[in-house]
Amino acid sequence: MPDSLAKHIEVISINDSKEEDQEPVVPHERQVVDDVIAIWREDPSTESASISKLHGIVKQRHPNWSVSEKRIKTLLKKFGLSNNANQQFNYAGEISSASDPNLQLPEKVKVIMTTKRGKGLYAKSNIAKGTLIWEEKPFFFIPPLANLKLIKSGKACTYCGKLLTSARSSSGVSMLRGLDCTGCPELWCSMSCKKMNGTLHASLKHLSKGRKSALNPEAFLDLEEYCIKEQWNALFAITLMFADIVEDKSGEKLKYVKSMARVSQATRYKALESSAGSFDSLTGGALFVKEQQENLWKEGFSKFSKVFPKATSDGTVDYNEYLTLLGSYNINNLDSCVFRIQSHLNHTCNPNVDVETSPNSRYEGIKVFAAKDIKAGEELSTTYVNPNHTVLQRQRELRANWGFTCSCNKCKEDLKAQHRRQSSTASGGSEKKADIRKMLNETREELDGESIELEIPNDHSGERRKSVRFDEKVTVSS
Ligand SMILES: [Zn+2]
Ligand SMILES: [Zn+2]
Ligand SMILES: [Zn+2]
């Protein structure tokens, strides 16, 4: 390069930043943990990286951080993020379930309770791949919270949440004769929805003259508003479920709820917290601090108990039972609804059934097919997570959401393969620092002369962060 030209070129380092930024700082433990999770997300192959490699990447991202390999190791252990399954918190042992006495099972299916897997569904006879094993409609219909505003203005079915197009003419007169509520603007999409839900609707949403109701409609309206404001699907769902139970004279619904896999949301929270809670699909690191979380649960309980003054005063449901309803709903729901048979399916990462859902599952129901040939006696299994995620991602997600460490055959094989890869890299000698340096240089070369835009997580949208008290499945982005 001619000298004359060189004079006009200013060399800017990519680490160009102000002097004060370069002052060494000791990062907060959450910053370190969140950074490691961000690294894993950006490149899932780093999930199996050694601590020293992770340390190198962290230092590259934050040259001014004063953090040792040892501290990273300790923090990953503390937050349950270590790759050693024995150091991770799980709550499988705290999930209880019982048999559901009146469950009508499909012809080829039976329920077996085992100490290892709790209750599960098993094939009674051979089932050929592709067979429709059963279909079912939700046992508890929970309309999506997002549709609640539409429901309240008569634009979606008040029971199943199905969108109603031009249900009312411009004059506001219902075109769905007999499917509208006489006491409020809400509508049903069909006679069957009205039949299923009419009585409950009246006692939840309208003050009954005469007979004293077990439900308080004013408190319910208040709770609805609160759930919309807080985007708290699970509270909304358990309130509808419990109202259904209170109104169900047959006692079937209560029996089912008592028999389903049950766990307190407080227990689930411990696992979420121990995985740093940073696997939320939307925000990452979406955990409230514990005190804040407890205050919200309590606030929710106070709204909930006002809807059911009788059940709370006679002790049918107390704060702990309420937390158990929340936790149990969260581990059992499928697309916000609860299916009586499907909720018995246990997980493997290589499932033998396909649960077919559609946007219409809420009212049309789900179909369960054999994904492969199933032999008599074999357990039917579904997958709770995306099977294409790496084994470590799957295991974290399963542990945080459902409390167990998966030890299915696919996990075993994937872990073995990973160990093989790790040990072959390790025997390759001094990858470590030299490799990182090389990687850094390559990155610099790639950046050279290019303007790049870094994707910055939009954590500060002004909205209250969604938290895991909602029924979102905590997902690991791939
Ligand atoms: Zn409907
Ligand atoms: Zn009404
Ligand atoms: Zn697995």
CSV table of C-alpha atoms and ligand atoms in Angstrom, one decimal:
chain,number,residue,atom,x,y,z
A,1,MET,CA,0.0,0.0,0.0
A,2,PRO,CA,1.5,3.3,-1.0
A,3,ASP,CA,2.4,5.5,1.9
A,4,SER,CA,0.2,8.3,0.6
A,5,LEU,CA,-2.8,6.1,0.8
A,6,ALA,CA,-1.9,4.6,4.2
A,7,LYS,CA,-2.0,8.1,5.7
A,8,HIS,CA,-5.7,8.3,4.9
A,9,ILE,CA,-6.7,5.0,6.4
A,10,GLU,CA,-7.6,4.8,9.9
A,11,VAL,CA,-7.2,1.4,11.5
A,12,ILE,CA,-10.0,0.6,13.8
A,13,SER,CA,-9.8,-2.4,16.0
A,14,ILE,CA,-13.0,-4.4,16.4
A,15,ASN,CA,-12.6,-4.2,20.1
A,16,ASP,CA,-12.5,-0.5,19.8
A,17,SER,CA,-14.2,0.9,22.9
A,18,LYS,CA,-13.7,3.6,25.4
A,19,GLU,CA,-11.0,3.4,27.9
A,20,GLU,CA,-13.4,3.0,30.9
A,21,ASP,CA,-15.0,0.0,29.3
A,22,GLN,CA,-11.7,-1.8,29.4
A,23,GLU,CA,-11.5,-1.5,33.2
A,24,PRO,CA,-11.7,-5.0,34.5
A,25,VAL,CA,-15.0,-5.8,36.1
A,26,VAL,CA,-16.1,-8.8,38.1
A,27,PRO,CA,-19.4,-9.8,36.5
A,28,HIS,CA,-22.4,-10.8,38.5
A,29,GLU,CA,-23.1,-14.5,38.6
A,30,ARG,CA,-26.2,-14.2,36.5
A,31,GLN,CA,-24.3,-12.3,33.9
A,32,VAL,CA,-21.8,-15.1,33.6
A,33,VAL,CA,-24.5,-17.8,33.5
A,34,ASP,CA,-26.6,-15.9,31.0
A,35,ASP,CA,-23.6,-15.4,28.8
A,36,VAL,CA,-22.8,-19.1,28.8
A,37,ILE,CA,-26.4,-19.8,27.9
A,38,ALA,CA,-26.2,-17.3,25.1
A,39,ILE,CA,-23.1,-19.0,23.8
A,40,TRP,CA,-24.9,-22.3,23.8
A,41,ARG,CA,-27.8,-20.9,22.0
A,42,GLU,CA,-25.7,-19.3,19.3
A,43,ASP,CA,-23.8,-22.5,18.7
A,44,PRO,CA,-25.3,-25.6,20.2
A,45,SER,CA,-22.1,-27.5,19.6
A,46,THR,CA,-20.5,-25.5,22.4
A,47,GLU,CA,-22.8,-27.2,24.9
A,48,SER,CA,-20.4,-30.1,25.1
A,49,ALA,CA,-17.3,-27.8,25.1
A,50,SER,CA,-14.9,-28.1,28.0
A,51,ILE,CA,-14.9,-25.4,30.7
A,52,SER,CA,-11.6,-24.0,29.5
A,53,LYS,CA,-13.0,-23.6,26.0
A,54,LEU,CA,-16.2,-21.9,27.4
A,55,HIS,CA,-14.0,-19.7,29.5
A,56,GLY,CA,-12.0,-18.7,26.4
A,57,ILE,CA,-15.2,-17.8,24.5
A,58,VAL,CA,-16.6,-15.8,27.5
A,59,LYS,CA,-13.3,-13.9,27.7
A,60,GLN,CA,-13.4,-13.2,24.0
A,61,ARG,CA,-16.9,-11.8,24.3
A,62,HIS,CA,-16.0,-9.8,27.4
A,63,PRO,CA,-12.3,-9.0,27.4
A,64,ASN,CA,-12.7,-6.8,30.6
A,65,TRP,CA,-14.4,-9.5,32.6
A,66,SER,CA,-12.4,-10.8,35.4
A,67,VAL,CA,-13.7,-14.4,35.7
A,68,SER,CA,-11.8,-17.6,36.2
A,69,GLU,CA,-12.4,-21.0,34.7
A,70,LYS,CA,-13.0,-22.2,38.2
A,71,ARG,CA,-15.7,-19.7,38.8
A,72,ILE,CA,-17.5,-20.6,35.6
A,73,LYS,CA,-17.4,-24.2,36.6
A,74,THR,CA,-18.8,-23.5,40.1
A,75,LEU,CA,-21.6,-21.3,38.7
A,76,LEU,CA,-22.7,-23.8,36.1
A,77,LYS,CA,-22.8,-26.4,38.9
A,78,LYS,CA,-24.7,-24.0,41.2
A,79,PHE,CA,-27.3,-23.3,38.5
A,80,GLY,CA,-27.8,-26.9,37.6
A,81,LEU,CA,-26.2,-26.3,34.2
A,82,SER,CA,-23.3,-28.7,34.6
A,83,ASN,CA,-23.4,-31.5,32.1
A,84,ASN,CA,-23.2,-34.0,35.0
A,85,ALA,CA,-26.8,-35.2,35.4
A,86,ASN,CA,-26.1,-36.1,39.1
A,87,GLN,CA,-25.6,-32.4,39.9
A,88,GLN,CA,-28.9,-31.3,38.4
A,89,PHE,CA,-32.1,-30.7,40.3
A,90,ASN,CA,-35.0,-32.8,39.2
A,91,TYR,CA,-38.4,-33.4,40.7
A,92,ALA,CA,-39.5,-36.6,39.1
A,93,GLY,CA,-39.7,-38.2,42.5
A,94,GLU,CA,-42.1,-35.4,43.7
A,95,ILE,CA,-44.7,-36.0,40.9
A,96,SER,CA,-47.5,-38.2,42.1
A,97,SER,CA,-50.2,-39.9,40.1
A,98,ALA,CA,-53.0,-42.4,40.7
A,99,SER,CA,-55.2,-44.5,38.4
A,100,ASP,CA,-58.2,-42.8,36.9
A,101,PRO,CA,-60.9,-45.3,37.7
A,102,ASN,CA,-63.5,-44.3,35.1
A,103,LEU,CA,-61.1,-43.8,32.2
A,104,GLN,CA,-62.5,-45.2,29.0
A,105,LEU,CA,-59.5,-46.6,27.1
A,106,PRO,CA,-59.1,-47.2,23.4
A,107,GLU,CA,-59.4,-50.9,22.5
A,108,LYS,CA,-55.7,-51.6,22.0
A,109,VAL,CA,-54.5,-49.7,25.1
A,110,LYS,CA,-54.1,-50.3,28.8
A,111,VAL,CA,-52.8,-48.3,31.7
A,112,ILE,CA,-49.9,-49.7,33.8
A,113,MET,CA,-48.4,-48.1,36.9
A,114,THR,CA,-44.7,-48.7,37.3
A,115,THR,CA,-42.5,-47.3,40.1
A,116,LYS,CA,-40.0,-46.1,37.5
A,117,ARG,CA,-42.3,-44.3,35.1
A,118,GLY,CA,-45.5,-43.7,37.1
A,119,LYS,CA,-48.6,-44.4,35.1
A,120,GLY,CA,-48.3,-44.9,31.4
A,121,LEU,CA,-50.1,-46.3,28.4
A,122,TYR,CA,-49.2,-49.7,27.0
A,123,ALA,CA,-50.1,-51.6,23.8
A,124,LYS,CA,-52.5,-54.5,24.6
A,125,SER,CA,-51.8,-56.0,21.2
A,126,ASN,CA,-49.5,-55.4,18.2
A,127,ILE,CA,-50.3,-52.1,16.5
A,128,ALA,CA,-49.2,-51.5,12.9
A,129,LYS,CA,-47.4,-48.3,12.0
A,130,GLY,CA,-49.9,-45.7,10.8
A,131,THR,CA,-52.9,-47.0,12.8
A,132,LEU,CA,-55.2,-44.5,14.3
A,133,ILE,CA,-55.0,-45.6,17.9
A,134,TRP,CA,-57.6,-43.2,19.3
A,135,GLU,CA,-59.0,-39.7,19.0
A,136,GLU,CA,-60.3,-37.6,21.8
A,137,LYS,CA,-61.7,-34.2,22.5
A,138,PRO,CA,-60.4,-32.1,25.4
A,139,PHE,CA,-61.6,-33.2,28.9
A,140,PHE,CA,-61.1,-29.6,30.0
A,141,PHE,CA,-61.6,-27.0,27.3
A,142,ILE,CA,-59.5,-23.9,27.9
A,143,PRO,CA,-59.9,-21.2,25.3
A,144,PRO,CA,-56.6,-19.5,24.6
A,145,LEU,CA,-56.2,-16.4,26.7
A,146,ALA,CA,-55.3,-14.5,23.6
A,147,ASN,CA,-58.9,-15.1,22.4
A,148,LEU,CA,-60.5,-13.8,25.5
A,149,LYS,CA,-61.1,-10.3,24.2
A,150,LEU,CA,-62.7,-11.8,21.1
A,151,ILE,CA,-64.8,-14.1,23.3
A,152,LYS,CA,-66.0,-11.2,25.4
A,153,SER,CA,-67.1,-9.3,22.4
A,154,GLY,CA,-68.9,-12.2,20.8
A,155,LYS,CA,-66.3,-12.8,18.1
A,156,ALA,CA,-65.1,-16.2,19.3
A,157,CYS,CA,-66.9,-19.1,20.9
A,158,THR,CA,-67.1,-18.6,24.7
A,159,TYR,CA,-66.4,-22.3,25.2
A,160,CYS,CA,-63.9,-23.5,22.7
A,161,GLY,CA,-62.5,-20.3,21.5
A,162,LYS,CA,-63.2,-20.9,17.9
A,163,LEU,CA,-63.3,-17.7,15.9
A,164,LEU,CA,-66.7,-16.7,14.7
A,165,THR,CA,-66.9,-14.7,11.5
A,166,SER,CA,-69.8,-12.4,11.0
A,167,ALA,CA,-71.6,-14.0,13.8
A,168,ARG,CA,-73.5,-10.8,14.3
A,169,SER,CA,-74.9,-8.5,11.7
A,170,SER,CA,-73.9,-4.9,11.7
A,171,SER,CA,-77.1,-4.1,13.7
A,172,GLY,CA,-75.6,-6.3,16.4
A,173,VAL,CA,-78.3,-8.9,16.1
A,174,SER,CA,-77.0,-12.4,16.4
A,175,MET,CA,-77.0,-14.5,13.3
A,176,LEU,CA,-76.6,-17.6,15.3
A,177,ARG,CA,-80.0,-18.1,16.6
A,178,GLY,CA,-80.1,-19.6,20.0
A,179,LEU,CA,-76.4,-19.7,20.2
A,180,ASP,CA,-76.1,-16.3,22.0
A,181,CYS,CA,-76.2,-15.7,25.6
A,182,THR,CA,-79.2,-13.7,26.8
A,183,GLY,CA,-77.2,-12.1,29.6
A,184,CYS,CA,-74.0,-11.0,27.8
A,185,PRO,CA,-72.5,-10.5,24.4
A,186,GLU,CA,-70.9,-13.9,24.3
A,187,LEU,CA,-71.7,-16.6,21.8
A,188,TRP,CA,-71.3,-20.3,21.3
A,189,CYS,CA,-70.2,-21.7,17.9
A,190,SER,CA,-72.5,-24.7,18.0
A,191,MET,CA,-75.3,-26.3,19.9
A,192,SER,CA,-72.8,-28.8,21.3
A,193,CYS,CA,-70.6,-26.1,22.8
A,194,LYS,CA,-73.6,-24.4,24.3
A,195,LYS,CA,-74.9,-27.7,25.7
A,196,MET,CA,-71.5,-28.5,27.2
A,197,ASN,CA,-71.0,-25.0,28.6
A,198,GLY,CA,-74.3,-23.2,29.1
A,199,THR,CA,-74.8,-23.9,32.7
A,200,LEU,CA,-71.2,-23.3,33.7
A,201,HIS,CA,-71.2,-20.0,31.7
A,202,ALA,CA,-74.3,-18.9,33.6
A,203,SER,CA,-72.9,-19.6,37.0
A,204,LEU,CA,-69.4,-18.2,36.2
A,205,LYS,CA,-70.5,-15.1,34.5
A,206,HIS,CA,-73.9,-14.2,35.6
A,207,LEU,CA,-75.3,-13.6,39.1
A,208,SER,CA,-78.0,-16.1,39.7
A,209,LYS,CA,-81.2,-15.0,41.2
A,210,GLY,CA,-82.5,-17.3,43.8
A,211,ARG,CA,-80.2,-20.3,44.3
A,212,LYS,CA,-76.9,-19.5,46.0
A,213,SER,CA,-74.0,-20.3,43.7
A,214,ALA,CA,-70.7,-21.8,44.6
A,215,LEU,CA,-69.1,-19.3,42.2
A,216,ASN,CA,-68.8,-15.6,42.3
A,217,PRO,CA,-69.2,-14.1,38.9
A,218,GLU,CA,-67.9,-10.7,39.8
A,219,ALA,CA,-64.7,-12.1,41.1
A,220,PHE,CA,-64.4,-14.2,38.0
A,221,LEU,CA,-64.6,-11.1,35.8
A,222,ASP,CA,-62.0,-9.5,37.9
A,223,LEU,CA,-59.8,-12.6,37.6
A,224,GLU,CA,-60.2,-12.7,33.8
A,225,GLU,CA,-59.0,-9.1,33.6
A,226,TYR,CA,-56.1,-9.9,35.8
A,227,CYS,CA,-55.1,-12.9,33.7
A,228,ILE,CA,-55.2,-10.9,30.5
A,229,LYS,CA,-53.1,-8.1,32.1
A,230,GLU,CA,-50.6,-10.6,33.5
A,231,GLN,CA,-50.8,-12.9,30.5
A,232,TRP,CA,-51.2,-15.6,33.0
A,233,ASN,CA,-52.6,-18.6,31.1
A,234,ALA,CA,-52.3,-21.2,33.8
A,235,LEU,CA,-54.2,-19.2,36.4
A,236,PHE,CA,-57.0,-18.6,33.9
A,237,ALA,CA,-57.0,-22.3,33.0
A,238,ILE,CA,-57.1,-23.7,36.6
A,239,THR,CA,-59.9,-21.3,37.4
A,240,LEU,CA,-62.0,-22.7,34.5
A,241,MET,CA,-61.0,-26.2,35.4
A,242,PHE,CA,-62.0,-25.7,39.0
A,243,ALA,CA,-65.3,-24.1,38.1
A,244,ASP,CA,-65.9,-27.1,35.9
A,245,ILE,CA,-65.1,-29.4,38.9
A,246,VAL,CA,-67.4,-27.5,41.3
A,247,GLU,CA,-70.3,-27.7,38.8
A,248,ASP,CA,-69.7,-31.3,37.8
A,249,LYS,CA,-72.3,-33.3,39.8
A,250,SER,CA,-70.9,-36.6,38.6
A,251,GLY,CA,-67.6,-36.1,40.3
A,252,GLU,CA,-65.7,-37.4,37.2
A,253,LYS,CA,-63.7,-34.2,36.7
A,254,LEU,CA,-62.5,-34.1,40.3
A,255,LYS,CA,-61.5,-37.8,40.2
A,256,TYR,CA,-59.5,-37.2,37.0
A,257,VAL,CA,-57.7,-34.1,38.5
A,258,LYS,CA,-56.9,-36.0,41.6
A,259,SER,CA,-55.4,-38.9,39.5
A,260,MET,CA,-53.4,-36.8,37.0
A,261,ALA,CA,-49.7,-36.4,37.4
A,262,ARG,CA,-49.5,-33.8,40.1
A,263,VAL,CA,-46.7,-31.5,41.2
A,264,SER,CA,-46.7,-28.2,42.9
A,265,GLN,CA,-45.7,-25.2,40.8
A,266,ALA,CA,-43.3,-24.2,43.7
A,267,THR,CA,-41.4,-27.5,43.1
A,268,ARG,CA,-41.3,-26.8,39.3
A,269,TYR,CA,-40.0,-23.4,40.1
A,270,LYS,CA,-37.0,-24.8,41.9
A,271,ALA,CA,-36.0,-26.7,38.8
A,272,LEU,CA,-36.6,-23.7,36.6
A,273,GLU,CA,-34.5,-21.6,38.9
A,274,SER,CA,-31.8,-24.2,39.0
A,275,SER,CA,-31.5,-24.1,35.2
A,276,ALA,CA,-31.1,-20.4,35.5
A,277,GLY,CA,-34.6,-20.1,34.0
A,278,SER,CA,-33.0,-18.9,30.9
A,279,PHE,CA,-34.6,-21.3,28.4
A,280,ASP,CA,-37.7,-19.2,27.9
A,281,SER,CA,-38.3,-19.0,24.2
A,282,LEU,CA,-39.1,-15.3,24.2
A,283,THR,CA,-37.0,-13.5,26.6
A,284,GLY,CA,-34.3,-15.8,27.9
A,285,GLY,CA,-33.7,-15.5,31.6
A,286,ALA,CA,-37.3,-14.9,32.3
A,287,LEU,CA,-37.4,-15.8,35.9
A,288,PHE,CA,-38.8,-13.5,38.5
A,289,VAL,CA,-36.8,-13.5,41.7
A,290,LYS,CA,-38.3,-15.8,44.2
A,291,GLU,CA,-40.0,-13.2,46.4
A,292,GLN,CA,-41.5,-11.5,43.4
A,293,GLN,CA,-42.7,-14.9,42.2
A,294,GLU,CA,-44.3,-15.8,45.5
A,295,ASN,CA,-46.1,-12.4,45.7
A,296,LEU,CA,-47.6,-13.1,42.3
A,297,TRP,CA,-48.7,-16.5,43.3
A,298,LYS,CA,-50.3,-15.1,46.4
A,299,GLU,CA,-52.0,-12.3,44.5
A,300,GLY,CA,-53.3,-14.9,42.1
A,301,PHE,CA,-54.6,-17.1,44.9
A,302,SER,CA,-56.5,-14.2,46.4
A,303,LYS,CA,-58.3,-13.6,43.1
A,304,PHE,CA,-58.8,-17.3,42.7
A,305,SER,CA,-60.3,-17.8,46.2
A,306,LYS,CA,-62.8,-15.0,45.7
A,307,VAL,CA,-64.2,-16.9,42.7
A,308,PHE,CA,-64.7,-19.9,44.9
A,309,PRO,CA,-65.6,-18.6,48.3
A,310,LYS,CA,-67.2,-21.8,49.4
A,311,ALA,CA,-64.4,-24.2,48.3
A,312,THR,CA,-61.8,-21.9,49.9
A,313,SER,CA,-63.6,-21.4,53.2
A,314,ASP,CA,-64.4,-25.1,53.7
A,315,GLY,CA,-60.8,-26.0,52.9
A,316,THR,CA,-61.4,-27.9,49.6
A,317,VAL,CA,-58.7,-25.8,48.0
A,318,ASP,CA,-56.0,-24.1,50.0
A,319,TYR,CA,-52.9,-22.3,48.8
A,320,ASN,CA,-50.9,-25.5,48.4
A,321,GLU,CA,-53.6,-27.2,46.5
A,322,TYR,CA,-53.8,-24.1,44.3
A,323,LEU,CA,-50.1,-24.3,43.6
A,324,THR,CA,-50.5,-28.0,42.8
A,325,LEU,CA,-53.3,-27.2,40.4
A,326,LEU,CA,-51.0,-24.7,38.6
A,327,GLY,CA,-48.1,-27.1,38.5
A,328,SER,CA,-50.2,-30.1,37.4
A,329,TYR,CA,-52.0,-28.1,34.7
A,330,ASN,CA,-48.6,-26.9,33.4
A,331,ILE,CA,-47.2,-30.4,33.0
A,332,ASN,CA,-50.4,-31.9,31.6
A,333,ASN,CA,-51.8,-29.5,29.2
A,334,LEU,CA,-51.6,-29.7,25.4
A,335,ASP,CA,-52.2,-26.4,23.6
A,336,SER,CA,-53.8,-25.1,26.7
A,337,CYS,CA,-56.4,-27.9,26.9
A,338,VAL,CA,-56.3,-31.0,29.0
A,339,PHE,CA,-56.9,-34.4,27.3
A,340,ARG,CA,-57.8,-37.2,29.5
A,341,ILE,CA,-56.1,-40.1,27.7
A,342,GLN,CA,-53.3,-38.2,26.0
A,343,SER,CA,-52.2,-36.8,29.4
A,344,HIS,CA,-51.2,-40.4,30.3
A,345,LEU,CA,-48.5,-40.6,27.6
A,346,ASN,CA,-45.0,-40.6,28.9
A,347,HIS,CA,-42.0,-39.1,27.1
A,348,THR,CA,-39.2,-40.6,25.0
A,349,CYS,CA,-37.0,-38.7,22.6
A,350,ASN,CA,-37.8,-41.4,20.0
A,351,PRO,CA,-41.5,-41.7,20.4
A,352,ASN,CA,-43.7,-44.5,18.9
A,353,VAL,CA,-46.9,-42.5,18.6
A,354,ASP,CA,-47.7,-39.2,16.8
A,355,VAL,CA,-50.1,-36.9,18.5
A,356,GLU,CA,-51.7,-35.0,15.7
A,357,THR,CA,-52.9,-31.6,16.8
A,358,SER,CA,-54.2,-28.8,14.6
A,359,PRO,CA,-55.3,-25.3,15.2
A,360,ASN,CA,-58.7,-26.8,15.6
A,361,SER,CA,-57.7,-29.4,18.2
A,362,ARG,CA,-59.6,-27.6,20.9
A,363,TYR,CA,-62.9,-28.3,19.3
A,364,GLU,CA,-62.2,-31.1,16.8
A,365,GLY,CA,-59.9,-33.0,19.2
A,366,ILE,CA,-56.6,-34.7,18.6
A,367,LYS,CA,-55.7,-37.9,16.8
A,368,VAL,CA,-53.1,-40.3,18.0
A,369,PHE,CA,-51.4,-42.6,15.4
A,370,ALA,CA,-48.7,-45.3,15.7
A,371,ALA,CA,-45.5,-43.7,14.4
A,372,LYS,CA,-43.9,-47.2,14.0
A,373,ASP,CA,-44.9,-50.8,14.5
A,374,ILE,CA,-45.7,-51.3,18.2
A,375,LYS,CA,-45.5,-54.7,19.8
A,376,ALA,CA,-48.0,-55.9,22.4
A,377,GLY,CA,-46.7,-54.9,25.9
A,378,GLU,CA,-44.7,-51.9,24.6
A,379,GLU,CA,-45.2,-48.6,26.2
A,380,LEU,CA,-46.8,-45.9,24.1
A,381,SER,CA,-44.7,-42.7,24.2
A,382,THR,CA,-44.8,-39.3,22.8
A,383,THR,CA,-42.1,-36.6,22.8
A,384,TYR,CA,-42.6,-33.5,24.9
A,385,VAL,CA,-39.7,-31.6,23.2
A,386,ASN,CA,-38.3,-31.2,19.8
A,387,PRO,CA,-36.4,-34.4,19.1
A,388,ASN,CA,-34.1,-32.5,16.7
A,389,HIS,CA,-32.6,-30.6,19.6
A,390,THR,CA,-29.3,-31.7,20.8
A,391,VAL,CA,-29.3,-34.2,23.7
A,392,LEU,CA,-28.2,-31.6,26.2
A,393,GLN,CA,-30.8,-29.2,25.1
A,394,ARG,CA,-33.5,-31.8,25.3
A,395,GLN,CA,-32.4,-32.9,28.7
A,396,ARG,CA,-32.4,-29.4,30.1
A,397,GLU,CA,-35.8,-28.6,28.7
A,398,LEU,CA,-37.3,-31.8,30.0
A,399,ARG,CA,-35.7,-31.3,33.4
A,400,ALA,CA,-36.9,-27.7,33.7
A,401,ASN,CA,-40.4,-28.4,32.5
A,402,TRP,CA,-41.2,-31.9,33.6
A,403,GLY,CA,-38.6,-32.5,36.3
A,404,PHE,CA,-36.9,-35.6,35.0
A,405,THR,CA,-33.6,-36.5,33.4
A,406,CYS,CA,-34.4,-38.4,30.3
A,407,SER,CA,-32.6,-41.7,30.0
A,408,CYS,CA,-34.3,-43.0,26.9
A,409,ASN,CA,-32.3,-45.0,24.3
A,410,LYS,CA,-31.8,-42.1,22.0
A,411,CYS,CA,-30.4,-40.0,24.9
A,412,LYS,CA,-28.1,-42.8,25.9
A,413,GLU,CA,-26.8,-43.2,22.3
A,414,ASP,CA,-26.5,-39.4,21.8
A,415,LEU,CA,-24.6,-39.0,25.0
A,416,LYS,CA,-22.3,-41.9,24.1
A,417,ALA,CA,-21.6,-40.3,20.7
A,418,GLN,CA,-20.9,-37.0,22.3
A,419,HIS,CA,-18.4,-38.5,24.7
A,420,ARG,CA,-16.7,-40.2,21.8
A,421,ARG,CA,-16.4,-36.9,20.1
A,422,GLN,CA,-15.2,-35.2,23.2
A,423,SER,CA,-12.5,-37.8,23.9
A,424,SER,CA,-11.3,-37.8,20.3
A,425,THR,CA,-10.9,-34.0,20.5
A,426,ALA,CA,-9.2,-34.2,23.8
A,427,SER,CA,-6.7,-36.8,22.6
A,428,GLY,CA,-6.0,-34.5,19.6
A,429,GLY,CA,-3.9,-32.6,22.1
A,430,SER,CA,-3.9,-28.9,22.8
A,431,GLU,CA,-7.0,-27.7,21.0
A,432,LYS,CA,-7.8,-25.2,23.7
A,433,LYS,CA,-6.1,-21.9,23.6
A,434,ALA,CA,-4.5,-22.2,20.2
A,435,ASP,CA,-7.8,-23.1,18.7
A,436,ILE,CA,-9.6,-20.3,20.3
A,437,ARG,CA,-6.9,-17.9,19.1
A,438,LYS,CA,-7.4,-19.2,15.6
A,439,MET,CA,-11.1,-18.9,15.9
A,440,LEU,CA,-10.8,-15.3,17.1
A,441,ASN,CA,-8.5,-14.5,14.2
A,442,GLU,CA,-10.9,-16.1,11.8
A,443,THR,CA,-13.7,-14.1,13.3
A,444,ARG,CA,-11.7,-10.9,12.9
A,445,GLU,CA,-10.9,-11.7,9.3
A,446,GLU,CA,-14.6,-12.3,8.6
A,447,LEU,CA,-15.4,-9.0,10.3
A,448,ASP,CA,-12.7,-7.2,8.4
A,449,GLY,CA,-14.2,-4.5,6.3
A,450,GLU,CA,-17.7,-5.7,6.9
A,451,SER,CA,-20.4,-3.9,8.6
A,452,ILE,CA,-22.3,-6.4,10.8
A,453,GLU,CA,-25.4,-6.0,12.8
A,454,LEU,CA,-25.5,-7.8,16.0
A,455,GLU,CA,-28.8,-9.2,17.1
A,456,ILE,CA,-29.5,-7.9,20.5
A,457,PRO,CA,-32.1,-9.6,22.5
A,458,ASN,CA,-35.0,-7.4,23.0
A,459,ASP,CA,-35.4,-7.7,26.7
A,460,HIS,CA,-36.5,-4.3,27.5
A,461,SER,CA,-39.6,-3.9,25.5
A,462,GLY,CA,-41.3,-2.1,28.4
A,463,GLU,CA,-43.6,-5.0,29.0
A,464,ARG,CA,-43.4,-7.0,32.1
A,465,ARG,CA,-41.3,-10.0,31.4
A,466,LYS,CA,-43.2,-13.2,30.9
A,467,SER,CA,-42.3,-15.6,33.6
A,468,VAL,CA,-42.4,-19.3,34.0
A,469,ARG,CA,-45.5,-19.0,36.2
A,470,PHE,CA,-47.3,-19.0,32.9
A,471,ASP,CA,-47.9,-22.2,31.2
A,472,GLU,CA,-45.4,-21.6,28.5
A,473,LYS,CA,-43.2,-24.6,27.9
A,474,VAL,CA,-39.7,-23.4,28.5
A,475,THR,CA,-38.0,-23.9,25.1
A,476,VAL,CA,-34.4,-24.0,24.1
A,477,SER,CA,-34.0,-22.2,20.9
A,478,SER,CA,-32.3,-24.3,18.3
B,1,ZN,ZN,-67.4,-23.7,20.4
B,2,ZN,ZN,-73.4,-14.7,29.2
B,3,ZN,ZN,-34.4,-38.9,25.8
